[in-house]
């Protein structure tokens, strides 16, 4: 652990987390809005639009509603940012370097990442519950249900590469991101097998749900429950939530790339990354919103069995 | 700091649609304004669902006794600085409802209004012009 947190790698990881990831996320938010605009045959906002939004929110008045749990209300957005920074440091650490060894990073970091991603819905739920707004409470309950829905297929999909590495090498290197990347550098990405494709499809849907994009934007349906979980937020905390979302928009495709598509060591990774992002945006633009009941059914009774099929195929070796 | 704030406000006015008691025509034109045809997202304007996120209130209709407390409450819930843009002749000066028994007056009697866009209802182009003018005056 002490060797893990040392030297220039730590500096680079820290800088990458604090500056590059939120900035890249805001640029990606613009890509999202630009592609959406082009799908609807209009011009779309200028590239600095997300930066202007965040800047404006940071400088606006922050209102804490009467009767809200003030401290919790104001600190909840930071929980999400903290979780995302953690994920960013771990992802960049295990991906730096052209050849990643089987033993890079620590055992179980993939599990830590799984739970760090869970900090974001947790932040939304805590913040919404602290705001003492009935609409936010509806949003929080939906966020919770949605989280319960997508976590099962997500874990099943992540088990596919883990099983493959565990069969080839050992369990200790299967639970490290470094192990997964080293495997892919040696034997080719997981995506080029049947179980890998199944896992990628599942993770794509889960990305959509984790980002709160359209078929699964149930917790913050603007037209229905007035932005749901973030209804009471204004000013800087709202900007923090937007930055969290932006960081997620970078880190989730990056995570998919790392665990299934060969890591982010080479230049091809940029194209692959943009492909995933555009796929997510197109999915967002061509779907209507589901109800929470439909989303849960979709995740539990369609994607989870699909994940089990993928897992069985991975055990067989396909 | 002040300049940055004005720049941000100019470049991303998030609008909240507040109808006090309009005849619905102005509201329909506002919805028209937000469709891809007019593409107000070019100016960074986005329709938000909660007044907490809003920078500009698009207000329509004439305030009556029932809607006055609600309008004031929504105005209080909006974080400052915020713009108020009165859309339609009703919002500007009560229009045909001036002498009505329950109309208590136009918006500028109760809250500061930054821009008046007359018309019954105004065209979306006129609204864009009014909003852009109000923003450039900041
Ligand atoms: S200005 Fe005309 S269209 Fe608008 S609310 Fe009044 S009467 Fe209706």
GROMACS .gro file of C-alpha atoms and ligand atoms in nm:
model
  464
    1UNK     CA    1   0.000   0.000   0.000
    2UNK     CA    2   0.281   0.242   0.079
    3UNK     CA    3   0.446   0.164  -0.254
    4UNK     CA    4   0.111   0.220  -0.421
    5UNK     CA    5   0.082   0.569  -0.284
    6UNK     CA    6   0.423   0.702  -0.376
    7UNK     CA    7   0.622   0.899  -0.626
    8UNK     CA    8   0.515   1.078  -0.941
    9UNK     CA    9   0.225   0.841  -0.998
   10UNK     CA   10   0.048   0.984  -0.698
   11UNK     CA   11   0.109   1.341  -0.817
   12UNK     CA   12  -0.022   1.263  -1.163
   13UNK     CA   13  -0.322   1.080  -1.027
   14UNK     CA   14  -0.403   1.367  -0.795
   15UNK     CA   15  -0.373   1.635  -1.064
   16UNK     CA   16  -0.576   1.418  -1.298
   17UNK     CA   17  -0.846   1.388  -1.038
   18UNK     CA   18  -0.869   1.745  -0.924
   19UNK     CA   19  -0.839   1.929  -1.255
   20UNK     CA   20  -0.854   1.708  -1.560
   21UNK     CA   21  -1.148   1.484  -1.479
   22UNK     CA   22  -1.405   1.755  -1.395
   23UNK     CA   23  -1.287   1.968  -1.688
   24UNK     CA   24  -1.304   1.673  -1.927
   25UNK     CA   25  -1.643   1.587  -1.783
   26UNK     CA   26  -1.777   1.934  -1.853
   27UNK     CA   27  -1.646   1.918  -2.208
   28UNK     CA   28  -1.817   1.582  -2.245
   29UNK     CA   29  -2.140   1.736  -2.117
   30UNK     CA   30  -2.107   1.980  -2.405
   31UNK     CA   31  -2.050   1.686  -2.645
   32UNK     CA   32  -2.369   1.536  -2.509
   33UNK     CA   33  -2.569   1.854  -2.564
   34UNK     CA   34  -2.415   1.912  -2.906
   35UNK     CA   35  -2.496   1.561  -3.028
   36UNK     CA   36  -2.849   1.591  -2.885
   37UNK     CA   37  -2.888   1.922  -3.070
   38UNK     CA   38  -2.774   1.768  -3.397
   39UNK     CA   39  -3.015   1.476  -3.350
   40UNK     CA   40  -3.296   1.732  -3.320
   41UNK     CA   41  -3.170   1.937  -3.619
   42UNK     CA   42  -3.063   2.245  -3.428
   43UNK     CA   43  -2.743   2.430  -3.364
   44UNK     CA   44  -2.679   2.357  -3.000
   45UNK     CA   45  -2.495   2.557  -2.733
   46UNK     CA   46  -2.135   2.682  -2.764
   47UNK     CA   47  -1.857   2.467  -2.619
   48UNK     CA   48  -1.813   2.679  -2.306
   49UNK     CA   49  -2.178   2.634  -2.209
   50UNK     CA   50  -2.126   2.379  -1.925
   51UNK     CA   51  -1.847   2.594  -1.782
   52UNK     CA   52  -2.072   2.900  -1.789
   53UNK     CA   53  -2.347   2.700  -1.617
   54UNK     CA   54  -2.121   2.580  -1.338
   55UNK     CA   55  -1.958   2.921  -1.293
   56UNK     CA   56  -2.296   3.090  -1.269
   57UNK     CA   57  -2.421   2.835  -1.016
   58UNK     CA   58  -2.107   2.873  -0.805
   59UNK     CA   59  -2.160   3.248  -0.778
   60UNK     CA   60  -2.532   3.238  -0.709
   61UNK     CA   61  -2.714   3.252  -0.380
   62UNK     CA   62  -2.747   2.921  -0.196
   63UNK     CA   63  -3.079   2.869  -0.023
   64UNK     CA   64  -3.120   2.616   0.257
   65UNK     CA   65  -3.491   2.540   0.298
   66UNK     CA   66  -3.649   2.599   0.637
   67UNK     CA   67  -3.644   2.287   0.852
   68UNK     CA   68  -3.383   2.109   0.645
   69UNK     CA   69  -3.092   1.933   0.815
   70UNK     CA   70  -2.849   2.209   0.723
   71UNK     CA   71  -2.513   2.035   0.759
   72UNK     CA   72  -2.619   1.715   0.589
   73UNK     CA   73  -2.792   1.911   0.315
   74UNK     CA   74  -2.478   2.108   0.235
   75UNK     CA   75  -2.231   1.823   0.271
   76UNK     CA   76  -2.414   1.559   0.068
   77UNK     CA   77  -2.285   1.686  -0.271
   78UNK     CA   78  -1.927   1.650  -0.145
   79UNK     CA   79  -1.983   1.279  -0.078
   80UNK     CA   80  -2.044   1.223  -0.448
   81UNK     CA   81  -1.738   1.423  -0.554
   82UNK     CA   82  -1.522   1.237  -0.301
   83UNK     CA   83  -1.636   0.900  -0.435
   84UNK     CA   84  -1.570   1.000  -0.794
   85UNK     CA   85  -1.224   1.134  -0.709
   86UNK     CA   86  -1.140   0.802  -0.547
   87UNK     CA   87  -1.250   0.613  -0.857
   88UNK     CA   88  -1.048   0.849  -1.078
   89UNK     CA   89  -0.729   0.800  -0.877
   90UNK     CA   90  -0.761   0.422  -0.885
   91UNK     CA   91  -0.849   0.405  -1.255
   92UNK     CA   92  -0.563   0.632  -1.359
   93UNK     CA   93  -0.318   0.458  -1.132
   94UNK     CA   94  -0.378   0.110  -1.271
   95UNK     CA   95  -0.383   0.237  -1.628
   96UNK     CA   96  -0.063   0.441  -1.625
   97UNK     CA   97   0.228   0.273  -1.796
   98UNK     CA   98   0.231   0.099  -2.133
   99UNK     CA   99   0.266  -0.253  -1.993
  100UNK     CA  100   0.069  -0.317  -1.675
  101UNK     CA  101   0.188  -0.604  -1.461
  102UNK     CA  102  -0.037  -0.874  -1.323
  103UNK     CA  103   0.027  -0.748  -0.971
  104UNK     CA  104  -0.022  -0.372  -1.017
  105UNK     CA  105  -0.263  -0.206  -0.770
  106UNK     CA  106  -0.407  -0.375  -0.463
  107UNK     CA  107  -0.629  -0.678  -0.421
  108UNK     CA  108  -0.996  -0.593  -0.432
  109UNK     CA  109  -0.968  -0.246  -0.582
  110UNK     CA  110  -1.241  -0.342  -0.824
  111UNK     CA  111  -1.473  -0.393  -0.527
  112UNK     CA  112  -1.368  -0.058  -0.383
  113UNK     CA  113  -1.453   0.105  -0.717
  114UNK     CA  114  -1.791  -0.069  -0.719
  115UNK     CA  115  -1.876   0.083  -0.381
  116UNK     CA  116  -1.728   0.422  -0.468
  117UNK     CA  117  -1.966   0.442  -0.760
  118UNK     CA  118  -2.244   0.370  -0.511
  119UNK     CA  119  -2.149   0.687  -0.320
  120UNK     CA  120  -2.311   0.903  -0.587
  121UNK     CA  121  -2.668   0.767  -0.557
  122UNK     CA  122  -2.605   0.771  -0.182
  123UNK     CA  123  -2.518   1.142  -0.197
  124UNK     CA  124  -2.835   1.212  -0.392
  125UNK     CA  125  -3.047   1.012  -0.148
  126UNK     CA  126  -2.893   1.177   0.160
  127UNK     CA  127  -2.924   1.524   0.014
  128UNK     CA  128  -3.281   1.473  -0.097
  129UNK     CA  129  -3.384   1.327   0.236
  130UNK     CA  130  -3.221   1.612   0.424
  131UNK     CA  131  -3.406   1.877   0.224
  132UNK     CA  132  -3.747   1.812   0.380
  133UNK     CA  133  -3.929   1.831   0.049
  134UNK     CA  134  -4.195   1.571  -0.038
  135UNK     CA  135  -4.103   1.578  -0.406
  136UNK     CA  136  -3.738   1.518  -0.320
  137UNK     CA  137  -3.849   1.228  -0.100
  138UNK     CA  138  -4.025   1.069  -0.397
  139UNK     CA  139  -3.707   1.120  -0.598
  140UNK     CA  140  -3.494   0.965  -0.324
  141UNK     CA  141  -3.713   0.657  -0.302
  142UNK     CA  142  -3.693   0.617  -0.679
  143UNK     CA  143  -3.317   0.661  -0.674
  144UNK     CA  144  -3.292   0.388  -0.412
  145UNK     CA  145  -3.512   0.151  -0.612
  146UNK     CA  146  -3.317   0.222  -0.928
  147UNK     CA  147  -2.990   0.155  -0.748
  148UNK     CA  148  -3.121  -0.179  -0.621
  149UNK     CA  149  -3.223  -0.253  -0.978
  150UNK     CA  150  -2.899  -0.189  -1.163
  151UNK     CA  151  -2.650  -0.310  -0.905
  152UNK     CA  152  -2.732  -0.680  -0.952
  153UNK     CA  153  -2.671  -0.694  -1.331
  154UNK     CA  154  -2.368  -0.467  -1.286
  155UNK     CA  155  -2.203  -0.710  -1.044
  156UNK     CA  156  -2.292  -1.005  -1.264
  157UNK     CA  157  -2.137  -0.834  -1.565
  158UNK     CA  158  -1.821  -0.749  -1.370
  159UNK     CA  159  -1.790  -1.113  -1.266
  160UNK     CA  160  -1.737  -1.213  -1.630
  161UNK     CA  161  -1.382  -1.074  -1.667
  162UNK     CA  162  -1.302  -1.172  -1.309
  163UNK     CA  163  -1.396  -1.535  -1.377
  164UNK     CA  164  -1.188  -1.538  -1.693
  165UNK     CA  165  -0.876  -1.406  -1.522
  166UNK     CA  166  -0.929  -1.634  -1.223
  167UNK     CA  167  -0.935  -1.935  -1.453
  168UNK     CA  168  -0.616  -1.835  -1.633
  169UNK     CA  169  -0.415  -1.701  -1.341
  170UNK     CA  170  -0.538  -1.679  -0.983
  171UNK     CA  171  -0.810  -1.510  -0.783
  172UNK     CA  172  -0.572  -1.253  -0.633
  173UNK     CA  173  -0.490  -1.101  -0.972
  174UNK     CA  174  -0.850  -1.132  -1.090
  175UNK     CA  175  -0.967  -0.888  -0.825
  176UNK     CA  176  -0.717  -0.618  -0.927
  177UNK     CA  177  -0.771  -0.374  -1.210
  178UNK     CA  178  -0.404  -0.424  -1.293
  179UNK     CA  179  -0.466  -0.797  -1.330
  180UNK     CA  180  -0.758  -0.743  -1.567
  181UNK     CA  181  -0.556  -0.502  -1.782
  182UNK     CA  182  -0.250  -0.727  -1.787
  183UNK     CA  183  -0.469  -1.019  -1.898
  184UNK     CA  184  -0.611  -0.813  -2.182
  185UNK     CA  185  -0.267  -0.696  -2.292
  186UNK     CA  186  -0.158  -1.057  -2.310
  187UNK     CA  187  -0.464  -1.238  -2.449
  188UNK     CA  188  -0.672  -0.961  -2.611
  189UNK     CA  189  -0.971  -0.769  -2.472
  190UNK     CA  190  -1.261  -0.952  -2.313
  191UNK     CA  191  -1.500  -0.776  -2.547
  192UNK     CA  192  -1.400  -1.003  -2.833
  193UNK     CA  193  -1.578  -1.303  -2.681
  194UNK     CA  194  -1.948  -1.381  -2.643
  195UNK     CA  195  -1.959  -1.337  -2.267
  196UNK     CA  196  -1.763  -1.013  -2.304
  197UNK     CA  197  -2.021  -0.874  -2.546
  198UNK     CA  198  -2.302  -0.965  -2.306
  199UNK     CA  199  -2.119  -0.797  -2.018
  200UNK     CA  200  -2.057  -0.486  -2.228
  201UNK     CA  201  -2.425  -0.455  -2.321
  202UNK     CA  202  -2.526  -0.484  -1.956
  203UNK     CA  203  -2.267  -0.231  -1.842
  204UNK     CA  204  -2.383   0.010  -2.116
  205UNK     CA  205  -2.736   0.004  -1.978
  206UNK     CA  206  -2.604   0.040  -1.624
  207UNK     CA  207  -2.398   0.344  -1.730
  208UNK     CA  208  -2.717   0.498  -1.863
  209UNK     CA  209  -2.893   0.435  -1.532
  210UNK     CA  210  -2.603   0.551  -1.317
  211UNK     CA  211  -2.578   0.875  -1.512
  212UNK     CA  212  -2.951   0.928  -1.480
  213UNK     CA  213  -2.994   0.959  -1.857
  214UNK     CA  214  -3.320   0.939  -2.031
  215UNK     CA  215  -3.470   0.594  -2.025
  216UNK     CA  216  -3.367   0.584  -1.657
  217UNK     CA  217  -3.389   0.949  -1.549
  218UNK     CA  218  -3.669   0.846  -1.317
  219UNK     CA  219  -3.529   0.995  -0.992
  220UNK     CA  220  -3.509   1.346  -1.135
  221UNK     CA  221  -3.781   1.355  -1.395
  222UNK     CA  222  -3.804   1.732  -1.454
  223UNK     CA  223  -4.147   1.736  -1.606
  224UNK     CA  224  -4.295   1.500  -1.353
  225UNK     CA  225  -4.144   1.561  -1.009
  226UNK     CA  226  -3.954   1.884  -1.078
  227UNK     CA  227  -3.597   1.751  -1.082
  228UNK     CA  228  -3.679   1.511  -0.797
  229UNK     CA  229  -3.373   1.452  -0.584
  230UNK     CA  230  -3.212   1.791  -0.652
  231UNK     CA  231  -3.529   1.999  -0.636
  232UNK     CA  232  -3.423   2.201  -0.331
  233UNK     CA  233  -3.062   2.257  -0.434
  234UNK     CA  234  -2.946   2.591  -0.563
  235UNK     CA  235  -2.616   2.767  -0.617
  236UNK     CA  236  -2.288   2.599  -0.526
  237UNK     CA  237  -2.426   2.260  -0.404
  238UNK     CA  238  -2.616   2.224  -0.731
  239UNK     CA  239  -2.292   2.300  -0.916
  240UNK     CA  240  -2.125   2.027  -0.708
  241UNK     CA  241  -2.391   1.780  -0.818
  242UNK     CA  242  -2.341   1.879  -1.180
  243UNK     CA  243  -1.965   1.832  -1.144
  244UNK     CA  244  -2.026   1.490  -0.989
  245UNK     CA  245  -2.239   1.394  -1.286
  246UNK     CA  246  -1.975   1.528  -1.524
  247UNK     CA  247  -1.698   1.326  -1.353
  248UNK     CA  248  -1.919   1.018  -1.370
  249UNK     CA  249  -1.968   1.079  -1.740
  250UNK     CA  250  -1.591   1.048  -1.783
  251UNK     CA  251  -1.526   0.769  -1.538
  252UNK     CA  252  -1.800   0.521  -1.625
  253UNK     CA  253  -1.705   0.481  -1.994
  254UNK     CA  254  -1.342   0.475  -1.881
  255UNK     CA  255  -1.428   0.196  -1.639
  256UNK     CA  256  -1.603  -0.002  -1.911
  257UNK     CA  257  -1.298   0.049  -2.130
  258UNK     CA  258  -1.066  -0.067  -1.854
  259UNK     CA  259  -1.245  -0.383  -1.749
  260UNK     CA  260  -1.363  -0.504  -2.090
  261UNK     CA  261  -1.189  -0.328  -2.377
  262UNK     CA  262  -0.818  -0.335  -2.314
  263UNK     CA  263  -0.746  -0.045  -2.078
  264UNK     CA  264  -0.663   0.314  -2.165
  265UNK     CA  265  -0.292   0.272  -2.231
  266UNK     CA  266  -0.292   0.346  -2.608
  267UNK     CA  267  -0.430   0.613  -2.841
  268UNK     CA  268  -0.706   0.389  -2.974
  269UNK     CA  269  -0.862   0.425  -2.631
  270UNK     CA  270  -0.971   0.782  -2.716
  271UNK     CA  271  -1.172   0.663  -3.016
  272UNK     CA  272  -1.322   0.377  -2.818
  273UNK     CA  273  -1.409   0.619  -2.539
  274UNK     CA  274  -1.583   0.862  -2.775
  275UNK     CA  275  -1.770   0.572  -2.935
  276UNK     CA  276  -1.909   0.468  -2.597
  277UNK     CA  277  -2.002   0.827  -2.513
  278UNK     CA  278  -2.184   0.882  -2.841
  279UNK     CA  279  -2.364   0.550  -2.798
  280UNK     CA  280  -2.483   0.662  -2.454
  281UNK     CA  281  -2.599   0.999  -2.593
  282UNK     CA  282  -2.785   0.838  -2.883
  283UNK     CA  283  -2.955   0.598  -2.643
  284UNK     CA  284  -3.056   0.900  -2.437
  285UNK     CA  285  -3.204   1.076  -2.738
  286UNK     CA  286  -3.405   0.791  -2.882
  287UNK     CA  287  -3.587   0.670  -2.573
  288UNK     CA  288  -3.878   0.790  -2.363
  289UNK     CA  289  -3.865   0.770  -1.986
  290UNK     CA  290  -3.957   0.441  -1.821
  291UNK     CA  291  -4.153   0.416  -1.500
  292UNK     CA  292  -3.962   0.291  -1.197
  293UNK     CA  293  -4.156  -0.035  -1.209
  294UNK     CA  294  -4.057  -0.095  -1.573
  295UNK     CA  295  -3.695  -0.010  -1.503
  296UNK     CA  296  -3.678  -0.254  -1.214
  297UNK     CA  297  -3.840  -0.527  -1.424
  298UNK     CA  298  -3.595  -0.456  -1.704
  299UNK     CA  299  -3.290  -0.480  -1.481
  300UNK     CA  300  -3.395  -0.776  -1.272
  301UNK     CA  301  -3.582  -0.996  -1.516
  302UNK     CA  302  -3.406  -0.920  -1.844
  303UNK     CA  303  -3.053  -0.801  -1.774
  304UNK     CA  304  -2.984  -1.016  -1.465
  305UNK     CA  305  -3.069  -1.347  -1.641
  306UNK     CA  306  -2.862  -1.223  -1.935
  307UNK     CA  307  -2.577  -1.162  -1.693
  308UNK     CA  308  -2.610  -1.514  -1.556
  309UNK     CA  309  -2.596  -1.652  -1.910
  310UNK     CA  310  -2.282  -1.448  -1.968
  311UNK     CA  311  -2.131  -1.577  -1.646
  312UNK     CA  312  -2.200  -1.940  -1.743
  313UNK     CA  313  -2.044  -1.877  -2.084
  314UNK     CA  314  -1.739  -1.725  -1.914
  315UNK     CA  315  -1.707  -2.036  -1.694
  316UNK     CA  316  -1.717  -2.255  -2.006
  317UNK     CA  317  -1.450  -2.035  -2.157
  318UNK     CA  318  -1.636  -1.863  -2.441
  319UNK     CA  319  -1.608   3.857  -0.938
  320UNK     CA  320  -1.903   4.075  -1.032
  321UNK     CA  321  -1.806   4.054  -1.399
  322UNK     CA  322  -1.779   3.676  -1.386
  323UNK     CA  323  -2.119   3.657  -1.225
  324UNK     CA  324  -2.278   3.876  -1.490
  325UNK     CA  325  -2.104   3.680  -1.765
  326UNK     CA  326  -2.231   3.351  -1.625
  327UNK     CA  327  -2.582   3.488  -1.588
  328UNK     CA  328  -2.575   3.621  -1.942
  329UNK     CA  329  -2.448   3.301  -2.091
  330UNK     CA  330  -2.672   3.056  -1.911
  331UNK     CA  331  -3.015   3.192  -1.816
  332UNK     CA  332  -3.215   2.896  -1.694
  333UNK     CA  333  -3.581   2.977  -1.723
  334UNK     CA  334  -3.874   2.880  -1.507
  335UNK     CA  335  -4.221   2.913  -1.647
  336UNK     CA  336  -4.457   3.079  -1.400
  337UNK     CA  337  -4.818   3.124  -1.509
  338UNK     CA  338  -5.021   3.329  -1.262
  339UNK     CA  339  -5.354   3.319  -1.441
  340UNK     CA  340  -5.312   3.341  -1.811
  341UNK     CA  341  -5.559   3.243  -2.079
  342UNK     CA  342  -5.308   2.971  -2.185
  343UNK     CA  343  -5.215   3.132  -2.512
  344UNK     CA  344  -4.900   3.291  -2.379
  345UNK     CA  345  -4.805   2.958  -2.220
  346UNK     CA  346  -4.850   2.782  -2.551
  347UNK     CA  347  -4.623   3.036  -2.716
  348UNK     CA  348  -4.362   2.985  -2.444
  349UNK     CA  349  -4.370   2.611  -2.507
  350UNK     CA  350  -4.331   2.689  -2.875
  351UNK     CA  351  -4.028   2.900  -2.787
  352UNK     CA  352  -3.866   2.604  -2.611
  353UNK     CA  353  -3.908   2.362  -2.902
  354UNK     CA  354  -3.612   2.271  -3.125
  355UNK     CA  355  -3.747   2.507  -3.395
  356UNK     CA  356  -3.636   2.820  -3.209
  357UNK     CA  357  -3.346   2.650  -3.027
  358UNK     CA  358  -3.300   2.883  -2.732
  359UNK     CA  359  -3.031   2.646  -2.607
  360UNK     CA  360  -2.802   2.841  -2.841
  361UNK     CA  361  -2.813   3.114  -2.576
  362UNK     CA  362  -2.775   2.862  -2.295
  363UNK     CA  363  -3.138   2.885  -2.188
  364UNK     CA  364  -3.280   2.564  -2.044
  365UNK     CA  365  -3.625   2.505  -1.902
  366UNK     CA  366  -3.583   2.389  -1.540
  367UNK     CA  367  -3.842   2.218  -1.328
  368UNK     CA  368  -3.781   2.395  -0.999
  369UNK     CA  369  -3.761   2.769  -0.920
  370UNK     CA  370  -3.454   2.690  -0.706
  371UNK     CA  371  -3.255   2.633  -1.025
  372UNK     CA  372  -3.394   2.928  -1.216
  373UNK     CA  373  -3.224   3.252  -1.321
  374UNK     CA  374  -3.513   3.397  -1.518
  375UNK     CA  375  -3.881   3.371  -1.443
  376UNK     CA  376  -4.101   3.383  -1.750
  377UNK     CA  377  -4.424   3.516  -1.604
  378UNK     CA  378  -4.754   3.526  -1.789
  379UNK     CA  379  -5.109   3.633  -1.718
  380UNK     CA  380  -5.264   3.876  -1.479
  381UNK     CA  381  -5.226   3.819  -1.106
  382UNK     CA  382  -5.552   3.761  -0.918
  383UNK     CA  383  -5.628   3.736  -0.549
  384UNK     CA  384  -5.569   3.361  -0.536
  385UNK     CA  385  -5.245   3.351  -0.730
  386UNK     CA  386  -5.074   3.653  -0.569
  387UNK     CA  387  -4.937   3.465  -0.262
  388UNK     CA  388  -4.816   3.182  -0.484
  389UNK     CA  389  -4.638   3.416  -0.721
  390UNK     CA  390  -4.467   3.592  -0.432
  391UNK     CA  391  -4.366   3.257  -0.284
  392UNK     CA  392  -4.213   3.136  -0.610
  393UNK     CA  393  -4.027   3.466  -0.641
  394UNK     CA  394  -3.891   3.423  -0.289
  395UNK     CA  395  -3.785   3.065  -0.366
  396UNK     CA  396  -3.577   3.177  -0.662
  397UNK     CA  397  -3.213   3.235  -0.569
  398UNK     CA  398  -3.101   3.590  -0.644
  399UNK     CA  399  -2.984   3.741  -0.872
  400UNK     CA  400  -3.275   3.656  -1.096
  401UNK     CA  401  -3.452   3.818  -1.387
  402UNK     CA  402  -3.826   3.854  -1.419
  403UNK     CA  403  -3.954   3.870  -1.774
  404UNK     CA  404  -4.320   3.962  -1.819
  405UNK     CA  405  -4.459   3.791  -2.126
  406UNK     CA  406  -4.783   3.908  -2.283
  407UNK     CA  407  -4.982   4.227  -2.244
  408UNK     CA  408  -5.162   4.079  -1.942
  409UNK     CA  409  -4.836   4.048  -1.753
  410UNK     CA  410  -4.731   4.397  -1.859
  411UNK     CA  411  -5.043   4.597  -1.776
  412UNK     CA  412  -5.346   4.371  -1.714
  413UNK     CA  413  -5.479   4.411  -2.067
  414UNK     CA  414  -5.856   4.342  -2.096
  415UNK     CA  415  -5.877   4.231  -1.734
  416UNK     CA  416  -5.787   4.573  -1.598
  417UNK     CA  417  -6.122   4.649  -1.439
  418UNK     CA  418  -6.203   4.295  -1.342
  419UNK     CA  419  -6.319   4.244  -0.982
  420UNK     CA  420  -6.053   3.987  -0.894
  421UNK     CA  421  -5.748   4.108  -1.088
  422UNK     CA  422  -5.509   4.269  -0.845
  423UNK     CA  423  -5.267   4.406  -1.097
  424UNK     CA  424  -4.968   4.347  -1.320
  425UNK     CA  425  -4.643   4.202  -1.197
  426UNK     CA  426  -4.442   4.519  -1.149
  427UNK     CA  427  -4.674   4.621  -0.868
  428UNK     CA  428  -4.532   4.333  -0.656
  429UNK     CA  429  -4.197   4.218  -0.792
  430UNK     CA  430  -3.931   4.400  -0.997
  431UNK     CA  431  -3.971   4.320  -1.366
  432UNK     CA  432  -3.666   4.336  -1.592
  433UNK     CA  433  -3.828   4.311  -1.934
  434UNK     CA  434  -4.174   4.359  -2.078
  435UNK     CA  435  -4.272   4.172  -2.390
  436UNK     CA  436  -4.613   4.292  -2.507
  437UNK     CA  437  -4.837   4.106  -2.748
  438UNK     CA  438  -5.143   3.892  -2.717
  439UNK     CA  439  -4.971   3.649  -2.733
  440UNK     CA  440  -4.620   3.768  -2.836
  441UNK     CA  441  -4.442   3.572  -3.106
  442UNK     CA  442  -4.150   3.352  -2.999
  443UNK     CA  443  -3.920   3.576  -3.202
  444UNK     CA  444  -4.033   3.873  -2.996
  445UNK     CA  445  -3.969   3.680  -2.676
  446UNK     CA  446  -3.617   3.590  -2.790
  447UNK     CA  447  -3.554   3.953  -2.874
  448UNK     CA  448  -3.684   4.069  -2.538
  449UNK     CA  449  -3.483   3.815  -2.341
  450UNK     CA  450  -3.164   3.892  -2.533
  451UNK     CA  451  -3.216   4.264  -2.479
  452UNK     CA  452  -3.278   4.213  -2.108
  453UNK     CA  453  -2.961   4.004  -2.082
  454UNK     CA  454  -2.743   4.248  -2.272
  455UNK     CA  455  -2.856   4.529  -2.042
  456UNK     CA  456  -2.716   4.349  -1.735
  457LIG     S1  457  -5.165   3.854  -2.314
  457LIG    FE1  458  -5.329   3.768  -2.438
  457LIG     S2  459  -5.261   3.559  -2.482
  457LIG    FE2  460  -5.140   3.633  -2.312
  457LIG     S3  461  -5.246   3.563  -2.128
  457LIG    FE3  462  -5.318   3.772  -2.174
  457LIG     S4  463  -5.502   3.743  -2.296
  457LIG    FE4  464  -5.389   3.548  -2.299
   0.00000   0.00000   0.00000
